[in-house]
Amino acid sequence: MAIGVTNAPERSRSSGSIINDPQVRGIFYQAITIIILAALIYWIVDNTVDNLRRANIASGYDFVRSRAGFDVGQSLISFTSDSTYGRALLVGFINTLLVAITGIITATIIGFIVGIGRLSHNWIIAKLSLAYVEVFRNIPPLLVIFFWYSGVLSILPQARDALALPFDIFLSNRGVAFPRPIAEEGAEYTLLAFVIAVAASVFFARYARQRQLATGERLPVLWTVLGLIIGLPLVTFLVTGAPITFDIPVAGKFNLTGGSVVGPEFMSLFLALSFYTAAFIAEIVRAGIRGVSKGQTEAAHALGIRPALTTRLVVVPQAMRIIIPPLTSQYLNLTKNSSLAVAIGYADLVAVGGTILNQTGQSIEIVSIWLIVYLSLSLATSLFMNWYNARMALVER
């Protein structure tokens, strides 16, 4: 007698509902999410356009070609009140970039020095480094800015009584005045020599590294690089007849005339962000060095390597793989904290954009420019640091 056998999987599929299919449920939920998100975006855009129409504000970026009508305190490019809003935003962007780059370089140098100092066997150096870290990282950055602006730079002598420093540099409550170089005919050869020196330094550093890996012989990279970068442009400068003159600042009865001036607003922001961020970088450096096995240091000492060289050539290169990822976050924080410049009147992107917003009412456009610029700077910094992190990664055999 034949007995009919029913396939169990086919029976379960025929009896199951399509709603219980995980793949169908996944597609359904994703479609619902996309619809809700699209409806939310449409509502925001429609509401914004309606509010702008009621306020008689024309949307768009045509306003960037209009006359600005205001001056900017510090600008690396030419700018007058007759310039356009677009050029004003460019001035603010360059000023933001200047603070970010100089702050990152200075904070990195200070942070590494303090971080290594915290691990020093010298009791005074270790405690001073600890005090620095605990003080600066527990104070809000805005207060640090006000400290430098109101507590340090504002109490300096007035311009007519400016402190005279070496090399014709003057320090007063209006900032730092220094000689302004004026290029003459033939100065481009000095610049070309500097570019060639930098390229030669990079090539020599790579060659020295490859030779050390192959033979173990260590070439004097530091002194060679310094000799190229300083010596070659200096020799070219002298051979071409010193084609650069300097406009030297002169202390007058009421003010300083001539030269270039770095205002107290930039100095306050630069010093505050550098010292504040350096406190966090110091802790990152200390943690990275602690993460390197003590056996590496003991092996280096057993080979007769001095402690300073052990730290620079053995410990720090290995610690960089631990240091770089959190270091990237501190670089991003410093760049974004530069927007606090509006509190002391430094003409960064946010301060200039705020002035334009008050004059034109183009709030959506100005805020979108802020978002795009800071996002672009952050992504560029992250890409560079990720590339550098990949270069420092261990290559497994």
mmCIF file of N, CA and C in Angstrom, residues 114-210:
data_model
loop_
_atom_site.group_PDB
_atom_site.id
_atom_site.type_symbol
_atom_site.label_atom_id
_atom_site.label_comp_id
_atom_site.label_asym_id
_atom_site.label_seq_id
_atom_site.Cartn_x
_atom_site.Cartn_y
_atom_site.Cartn_z
ATOM 1 N N VAL A 114 54.902 67.912 27.098
ATOM 2 C CA VAL A 114 54.283 67.729 28.414
ATOM 3 C C VAL A 114 53.981 66.251 28.665
ATOM 4 N N GLY A 115 53.510 65.544 27.624
ATOM 5 C CA GLY A 115 53.206 64.129 27.799
ATOM 6 C C GLY A 115 54.428 63.313 28.163
ATOM 7 N N ILE A 116 55.554 63.587 27.503
ATOM 8 C CA ILE A 116 56.798 62.893 27.856
ATOM 9 C C ILE A 116 57.296 63.360 29.217
ATOM 10 N N GLY A 117 57.063 64.659 29.514
ATOM 11 C CA GLY A 117 57.476 65.174 30.820
ATOM 12 C C GLY A 117 56.745 64.523 31.974
ATOM 13 N N ARG A 118 55.511 64.116 31.761
ATOM 14 C CA ARG A 118 54.753 63.444 32.827
ATOM 15 C C ARG A 118 55.368 62.110 33.201
ATOM 16 N N LEU A 119 56.121 61.513 32.279
ATOM 17 C CA LEU A 119 56.761 60.222 32.547
ATOM 18 C C LEU A 119 58.215 60.383 32.952
ATOM 19 N N SER A 120 58.639 61.637 33.140
ATOM 20 C CA SER A 120 60.037 61.890 33.498
ATOM 21 C C SER A 120 60.335 61.381 34.901
ATOM 22 N N HIS A 121 61.589 60.952 35.108
ATOM 23 C CA HIS A 121 62.027 60.522 36.437
ATOM 24 C C HIS A 121 62.365 61.719 37.323
ATOM 25 N N ASN A 122 62.426 62.903 36.715
ATOM 26 C CA ASN A 122 62.651 64.118 37.491
ATOM 27 C C ASN A 122 61.333 64.524 38.142
ATOM 28 N N TRP A 123 61.326 64.602 39.462
ATOM 29 C CA TRP A 123 60.087 64.851 40.205
ATOM 30 C C TRP A 123 59.482 66.201 39.843
ATOM 31 N N ILE A 124 60.303 67.240 39.712
ATOM 32 C CA ILE A 124 59.795 68.579 39.428
ATOM 33 C C ILE A 124 59.150 68.631 38.050
ATOM 34 N N ILE A 125 59.825 68.071 37.049
ATOM 35 C CA ILE A 125 59.282 68.081 35.685
ATOM 36 C C ILE A 125 57.969 67.308 35.632
ATOM 37 N N ALA A 126 57.924 66.147 36.274
ATOM 38 C CA ALA A 126 56.707 65.331 36.252
ATOM 39 C C ALA A 126 55.546 66.057 36.931
ATOM 40 N N LYS A 127 55.788 66.701 38.060
ATOM 41 C CA LYS A 127 54.711 67.385 38.770
ATOM 42 C C LYS A 127 54.264 68.648 38.052
ATOM 43 N N LEU A 128 55.206 69.380 37.450
ATOM 44 C CA LEU A 128 54.825 70.560 36.667
ATOM 45 C C LEU A 128 53.970 70.162 35.465
ATOM 46 N N SER A 129 54.336 69.067 34.821
ATOM 47 C CA SER A 129 53.547 68.576 33.681
ATOM 48 C C SER A 129 52.157 68.150 34.138
ATOM 49 N N LEU A 130 52.085 67.485 35.287
ATOM 50 C CA LEU A 130 50.793 67.077 35.828
ATOM 51 C C LEU A 130 49.933 68.295 36.153
ATOM 52 N N ALA A 131 50.536 69.319 36.770
ATOM 53 C CA ALA A 131 49.785 70.526 37.100
ATOM 54 C C ALA A 131 49.264 71.215 35.841
ATOM 55 N N TYR A 132 50.080 71.268 34.801
ATOM 56 C CA TYR A 132 49.647 71.870 33.535
ATOM 57 C C TYR A 132 48.425 71.151 32.983
ATOM 58 N N VAL A 133 48.494 69.835 32.945
ATOM 59 C CA VAL A 133 47.391 69.051 32.381
ATOM 60 C C VAL A 133 46.120 69.241 33.194
ATOM 61 N N GLU A 134 46.221 69.139 34.510
ATOM 62 C CA GLU A 134 45.038 69.227 35.355
ATOM 63 C C GLU A 134 44.408 70.615 35.323
ATOM 64 N N VAL A 135 45.212 71.652 35.170
ATOM 65 C CA VAL A 135 44.674 73.011 35.141
ATOM 66 C C VAL A 135 43.951 73.270 33.829
ATOM 67 N N PHE A 136 44.608 73.042 32.708
ATOM 68 C CA PHE A 136 44.057 73.463 31.422
ATOM 69 C C PHE A 136 42.918 72.565 30.938
ATOM 70 N N ARG A 137 42.964 71.285 31.226
ATOM 71 C CA ARG A 137 41.908 70.428 30.694
ATOM 72 C C ARG A 137 40.630 70.490 31.537
ATOM 73 N N ASN A 138 40.692 71.136 32.708
ATOM 74 C CA ASN A 138 39.505 71.262 33.552
ATOM 75 C C ASN A 138 38.915 72.658 33.519
ATOM 76 N N ILE A 139 39.360 73.488 32.582
ATOM 77 C CA ILE A 139 38.813 74.832 32.395
ATOM 78 C C ILE A 139 38.177 74.891 31.020
ATOM 79 N N PRO A 140 36.959 75.417 30.897
ATOM 80 C CA PRO A 140 36.334 75.532 29.566
ATOM 81 C C PRO A 140 37.199 76.371 28.625
ATOM 82 N N PRO A 141 37.263 76.019 27.358
ATOM 83 C CA PRO A 141 38.141 76.750 26.421
ATOM 84 C C PRO A 141 37.784 78.225 26.299
ATOM 85 N N LEU A 142 36.494 78.565 26.453
ATOM 86 C CA LEU A 142 36.114 79.973 26.360
ATOM 87 C C LEU A 142 36.749 80.784 27.485
ATOM 88 N N LEU A 143 36.826 80.209 28.678
ATOM 89 C CA LEU A 143 37.473 80.909 29.784
ATOM 90 C C LEU A 143 38.974 81.050 29.553
ATOM 91 N N VAL A 144 39.578 80.059 28.918
ATOM 92 C CA VAL A 144 41.004 80.157 28.590
ATOM 93 C C VAL A 144 41.237 81.292 27.591
ATOM 94 N N ILE A 145 40.323 81.429 26.636
ATOM 95 C CA ILE A 145 40.431 82.531 25.674
ATOM 96 C C ILE A 145 40.341 83.872 26.381
ATOM 97 N N PHE A 146 39.354 84.008 27.272
ATOM 98 C CA PHE A 146 39.219 85.258 28.019
ATOM 99 C C PHE A 146 40.429 85.507 28.918
ATOM 100 N N PHE A 147 41.022 84.445 29.438
ATOM 101 C CA PHE A 147 42.212 84.596 30.282
ATOM 102 C C PHE A 147 43.340 85.254 29.493
ATOM 103 N N TRP A 148 43.607 84.756 28.294
ATOM 104 C CA TRP A 148 44.683 85.331 27.489
ATOM 105 C C TRP A 148 44.317 86.728 26.989
ATOM 106 N N TYR A 149 43.041 86.922 26.633
ATOM 107 C CA TYR A 149 42.638 88.204 26.044
ATOM 108 C C TYR A 149 42.534 89.311 27.097
ATOM 109 N N SER A 150 41.859 89.013 28.203
ATOM 110 C CA SER A 150 41.628 90.040 29.221
ATOM 111 C C SER A 150 42.639 90.020 30.359
ATOM 112 N N GLY A 151 43.207 88.857 30.624
ATOM 113 C CA GLY A 151 44.098 88.751 31.767
ATOM 114 C C GLY A 151 45.570 88.860 31.443
ATOM 115 N N VAL A 152 45.942 88.708 30.183
ATOM 116 C CA VAL A 152 47.362 88.736 29.817
ATOM 117 C C VAL A 152 47.650 89.848 28.811
ATOM 118 N N LEU A 153 47.031 89.763 27.628
ATOM 119 C CA LEU A 153 47.380 90.699 26.560
ATOM 120 C C LEU A 153 46.846 92.105 26.811
ATOM 121 N N SER A 154 45.688 92.220 27.437
ATOM 122 C CA SER A 154 45.101 93.551 27.627
ATOM 123 C C SER A 154 45.850 94.382 28.657
ATOM 124 N N ILE A 155 46.636 93.753 29.535
ATOM 125 C CA ILE A 155 47.371 94.501 30.552
ATOM 126 C C ILE A 155 48.788 94.846 30.110
ATOM 127 N N LEU A 156 49.129 94.511 28.866
ATOM 128 C CA LEU A 156 50.437 94.891 28.343
ATOM 129 C C LEU A 156 50.492 96.400 28.134
ATOM 130 N N PRO A 157 51.679 96.980 28.003
ATOM 131 C CA PRO A 157 51.776 98.428 27.789
ATOM 132 C C PRO A 157 51.069 98.864 26.516
ATOM 133 N N GLN A 158 50.704 100.134 26.454
ATOM 134 C CA GLN A 158 50.100 100.678 25.253
ATOM 135 C C GLN A 158 51.136 100.747 24.134
ATOM 136 N N ALA A 159 50.633 101.045 22.926
ATOM 137 C CA ALA A 159 51.499 100.978 21.756
ATOM 138 C C ALA A 159 52.674 101.947 21.849
ATOM 139 N N ARG A 160 52.460 103.132 22.419
ATOM 140 C CA ARG A 160 53.555 104.105 22.487
ATOM 141 C C ARG A 160 54.625 103.678 23.491
ATOM 142 N N ASP A 161 54.260 102.790 24.421
ATOM 143 C CA ASP A 161 55.223 102.277 25.404
ATOM 144 C C ASP A 161 55.487 100.791 25.183
ATOM 145 N N ALA A 162 55.408 100.354 23.944
ATOM 146 C CA ALA A 162 55.521 98.928 23.624
ATOM 147 C C ALA A 162 56.873 98.369 24.062
ATOM 148 N N LEU A 163 56.838 97.097 24.479
ATOM 149 C CA LEU A 163 58.064 96.417 24.877
ATOM 150 C C LEU A 163 58.890 96.088 23.638
ATOM 151 N N ALA A 164 60.134 96.544 23.618
ATOM 152 C CA ALA A 164 61.022 96.299 22.481
ATOM 153 C C ALA A 164 61.720 94.958 22.671
ATOM 154 N N LEU A 165 61.501 94.037 21.739
ATOM 155 C CA LEU A 165 62.114 92.713 21.760
ATOM 156 C C LEU A 165 63.201 92.654 20.700
ATOM 157 N N PRO A 166 64.045 91.635 20.713
ATOM 158 C CA PRO A 166 65.079 91.519 19.674
ATOM 159 C C PRO A 166 64.474 91.444 18.269
ATOM 160 N N PHE A 167 65.296 91.771 17.282
ATOM 161 C CA PHE A 167 64.941 91.724 15.868
ATOM 162 C C PHE A 167 63.807 92.700 15.531
ATOM 163 N N ASP A 168 63.787 93.856 16.210
ATOM 164 C CA ASP A 168 62.817 94.914 15.924
ATOM 165 C C ASP A 168 61.371 94.435 16.079
ATOM 166 N N ILE A 169 61.118 93.650 17.100
ATOM 167 C CA ILE A 169 59.772 93.171 17.410
ATOM 168 C C ILE A 169 59.257 93.940 18.624
ATOM 169 N N PHE A 170 57.998 94.394 18.551
ATOM 170 C CA PHE A 170 57.406 95.166 19.635
ATOM 171 C C PHE A 170 56.148 94.450 20.128
ATOM 172 N N LEU A 171 55.984 94.442 21.441
ATOM 173 C CA LEU A 171 54.845 93.780 22.078
ATOM 174 C C LEU A 171 54.058 94.805 22.875
ATOM 175 N N SER A 172 52.764 94.906 22.588
ATOM 176 C CA SER A 172 51.892 95.848 23.289
ATOM 177 C C SER A 172 50.500 95.259 23.381
ATOM 178 N N ASN A 173 49.563 96.048 23.956
ATOM 179 C CA ASN A 173 48.194 95.552 24.069
ATOM 180 C C ASN A 173 47.471 95.553 22.734
ATOM 181 N N ARG A 174 48.122 96.029 21.689
ATOM 182 C CA ARG A 174 47.560 95.953 20.339
ATOM 183 C C ARG A 174 48.113 94.787 19.538
ATOM 184 N N GLY A 175 48.923 93.958 20.169
ATOM 185 C CA GLY A 175 49.432 92.782 19.501
ATOM 186 C C GLY A 175 50.942 92.808 19.365
ATOM 187 N N VAL A 176 51.427 92.009 18.452
ATOM 188 C CA VAL A 176 52.861 91.876 18.189
ATOM 189 C C VAL A 176 53.161 92.513 16.839
ATOM 190 N N ALA A 177 54.052 93.503 16.834
ATOM 191 C CA ALA A 177 54.482 94.161 15.603
ATOM 192 C C ALA A 177 55.868 93.652 15.241
ATOM 193 N N PHE A 178 56.062 93.303 13.989
ATOM 194 C CA PHE A 178 57.341 92.744 13.550
ATOM 195 C C PHE A 178 57.651 93.251 12.135
ATOM 196 N N PRO A 179 58.906 93.191 11.704
ATOM 197 C CA PRO A 179 59.266 93.679 10.372
ATOM 198 C C PRO A 179 58.527 92.899 9.278
ATOM 199 N N ARG A 180 58.057 93.645 8.294
ATOM 200 C CA ARG A 180 57.339 93.028 7.169
ATOM 201 C C ARG A 180 58.285 92.913 5.981
ATOM 202 N N PRO A 181 58.520 91.679 5.495
ATOM 203 C CA PRO A 181 59.425 91.513 4.348
ATOM 204 C C PRO A 181 58.804 92.044 3.067
ATOM 205 N N ILE A 182 59.615 92.691 2.271
ATOM 206 C CA ILE A 182 59.195 93.223 0.975
ATOM 207 C C ILE A 182 60.073 92.592 -0.089
ATOM 208 N N ALA A 183 59.489 91.802 -0.940
ATOM 209 C CA ALA A 183 60.246 91.092 -1.977
ATOM 210 C C ALA A 183 60.608 92.039 -3.107
ATOM 211 N N GLU A 184 61.849 91.925 -3.573
ATOM 212 C CA GLU A 184 62.324 92.689 -4.716
ATOM 213 C C GLU A 184 62.668 91.737 -5.850
ATOM 214 N N GLU A 185 63.202 92.295 -6.920
ATOM 215 C CA GLU A 185 63.519 91.466 -8.087
ATOM 216 C C GLU A 185 64.597 90.446 -7.739
ATOM 217 N N GLY A 186 64.347 89.198 -8.069
ATOM 218 C CA GLY A 186 65.263 88.110 -7.761
ATOM 219 C C GLY A 186 64.890 87.327 -6.522
ATOM 220 N N ALA A 187 63.877 87.770 -5.786
ATOM 221 C CA ALA A 187 63.479 87.065 -4.566
ATOM 222 C C ALA A 187 62.868 85.706 -4.865
ATOM 223 N N GLU A 188 62.352 85.539 -6.092
ATOM 224 C CA GLU A 188 61.729 84.254 -6.425
ATOM 225 C C GLU A 188 62.742 83.113 -6.421
ATOM 226 N N TYR A 189 64.032 83.431 -6.617
ATOM 227 C CA TYR A 189 65.049 82.379 -6.594
ATOM 228 C C TYR A 189 65.229 81.824 -5.175
ATOM 229 N N THR A 190 65.105 82.689 -4.185
ATOM 230 C CA THR A 190 65.178 82.223 -2.796
ATOM 231 C C THR A 190 64.010 81.297 -2.478
ATOM 232 N N LEU A 191 62.819 81.667 -2.946
ATOM 233 C CA LEU A 191 61.652 80.811 -2.736
ATOM 234 C C LEU A 191 61.817 79.476 -3.451
ATOM 235 N N LEU A 192 62.354 79.525 -4.677
ATOM 236 C CA LEU A 192 62.593 78.288 -5.421
ATOM 237 C C LEU A 192 63.613 77.410 -4.699
ATOM 238 N N ALA A 193 64.648 78.028 -4.136
ATOM 239 C CA ALA A 193 65.646 77.263 -3.387
ATOM 240 C C ALA A 193 65.025 76.595 -2.158
ATOM 241 N N PHE A 194 64.089 77.283 -1.517
ATOM 242 C CA PHE A 194 63.413 76.691 -0.359
ATOM 243 C C PHE A 194 62.580 75.477 -0.768
ATOM 244 N N VAL A 195 61.855 75.588 -1.891
ATOM 245 C CA VAL A 195 61.055 74.457 -2.372
ATOM 246 C C VAL A 195 61.955 73.276 -2.715
ATOM 247 N N ILE A 196 63.077 73.549 -3.380
ATOM 248 C CA ILE A 196 64.014 72.478 -3.723
ATOM 249 C C ILE A 196 64.590 71.841 -2.463
ATOM 250 N N ALA A 197 64.874 72.666 -1.451
ATOM 251 C CA ALA A 197 65.427 72.142 -0.199
ATOM 252 C C ALA A 197 64.432 71.226 0.501
ATOM 253 N N VAL A 198 63.158 71.602 0.496
ATOM 254 C CA VAL A 198 62.141 70.751 1.118
ATOM 255 C C VAL A 198 62.025 69.419 0.373
ATOM 256 N N ALA A 199 62.001 69.466 -0.958
ATOM 257 C CA ALA A 199 61.910 68.235 -1.742
ATOM 258 C C ALA A 199 63.133 67.354 -1.511
ATOM 259 N N ALA A 200 64.318 67.960 -1.465
ATOM 260 C CA ALA A 200 65.533 67.192 -1.220
ATOM 261 C C ALA A 200 65.536 66.590 0.185
ATOM 262 N N SER A 201 64.988 67.314 1.157
ATOM 263 C CA SER A 201 64.918 66.798 2.525
ATOM 264 C C SER A 201 64.022 65.575 2.610
ATOM 265 N N VAL A 202 62.869 65.623 1.928
ATOM 266 C CA VAL A 202 61.965 64.469 1.921
ATOM 267 C C VAL A 202 62.639 63.268 1.269
ATOM 268 N N PHE A 203 63.319 63.500 0.149
ATOM 269 C CA PHE A 203 64.009 62.406 -0.548
ATOM 270 C C PHE A 203 65.108 61.807 0.327
ATOM 271 N N PHE A 204 65.895 62.683 0.985
ATOM 272 C CA PHE A 204 66.986 62.189 1.824
ATOM 273 C C PHE A 204 66.452 61.423 3.032
ATOM 274 N N ALA A 205 65.340 61.898 3.629
ATOM 275 C CA ALA A 205 64.770 61.203 4.785
ATOM 276 C C ALA A 205 64.303 59.798 4.397
ATOM 277 N N ARG A 206 63.689 59.676 3.235
ATOM 278 C CA ARG A 206 63.265 58.346 2.777
ATOM 279 C C ARG A 206 64.468 57.445 2.500
ATOM 280 N N TYR A 207 65.485 58.024 1.866
ATOM 281 C CA TYR A 207 66.689 57.237 1.576
ATOM 282 C C TYR A 207 67.353 56.768 2.865
ATOM 283 N N ALA A 208 67.443 57.666 3.853
ATOM 284 C CA ALA A 208 68.074 57.299 5.116
ATOM 285 C C ALA A 208 67.284 56.200 5.831
ATOM 286 N N ARG A 209 65.960 56.268 5.742
ATOM 287 C CA ARG A 209 65.141 55.244 6.387
ATOM 288 C C ARG A 209 65.342 53.882 5.715
ATOM 289 N N GLN A 210 65.349 53.860 4.382
ATOM 290 C CA GLN A 210 65.553 52.602 3.660
ATOM 291 C C GLN A 210 66.932 52.021 3.935
#
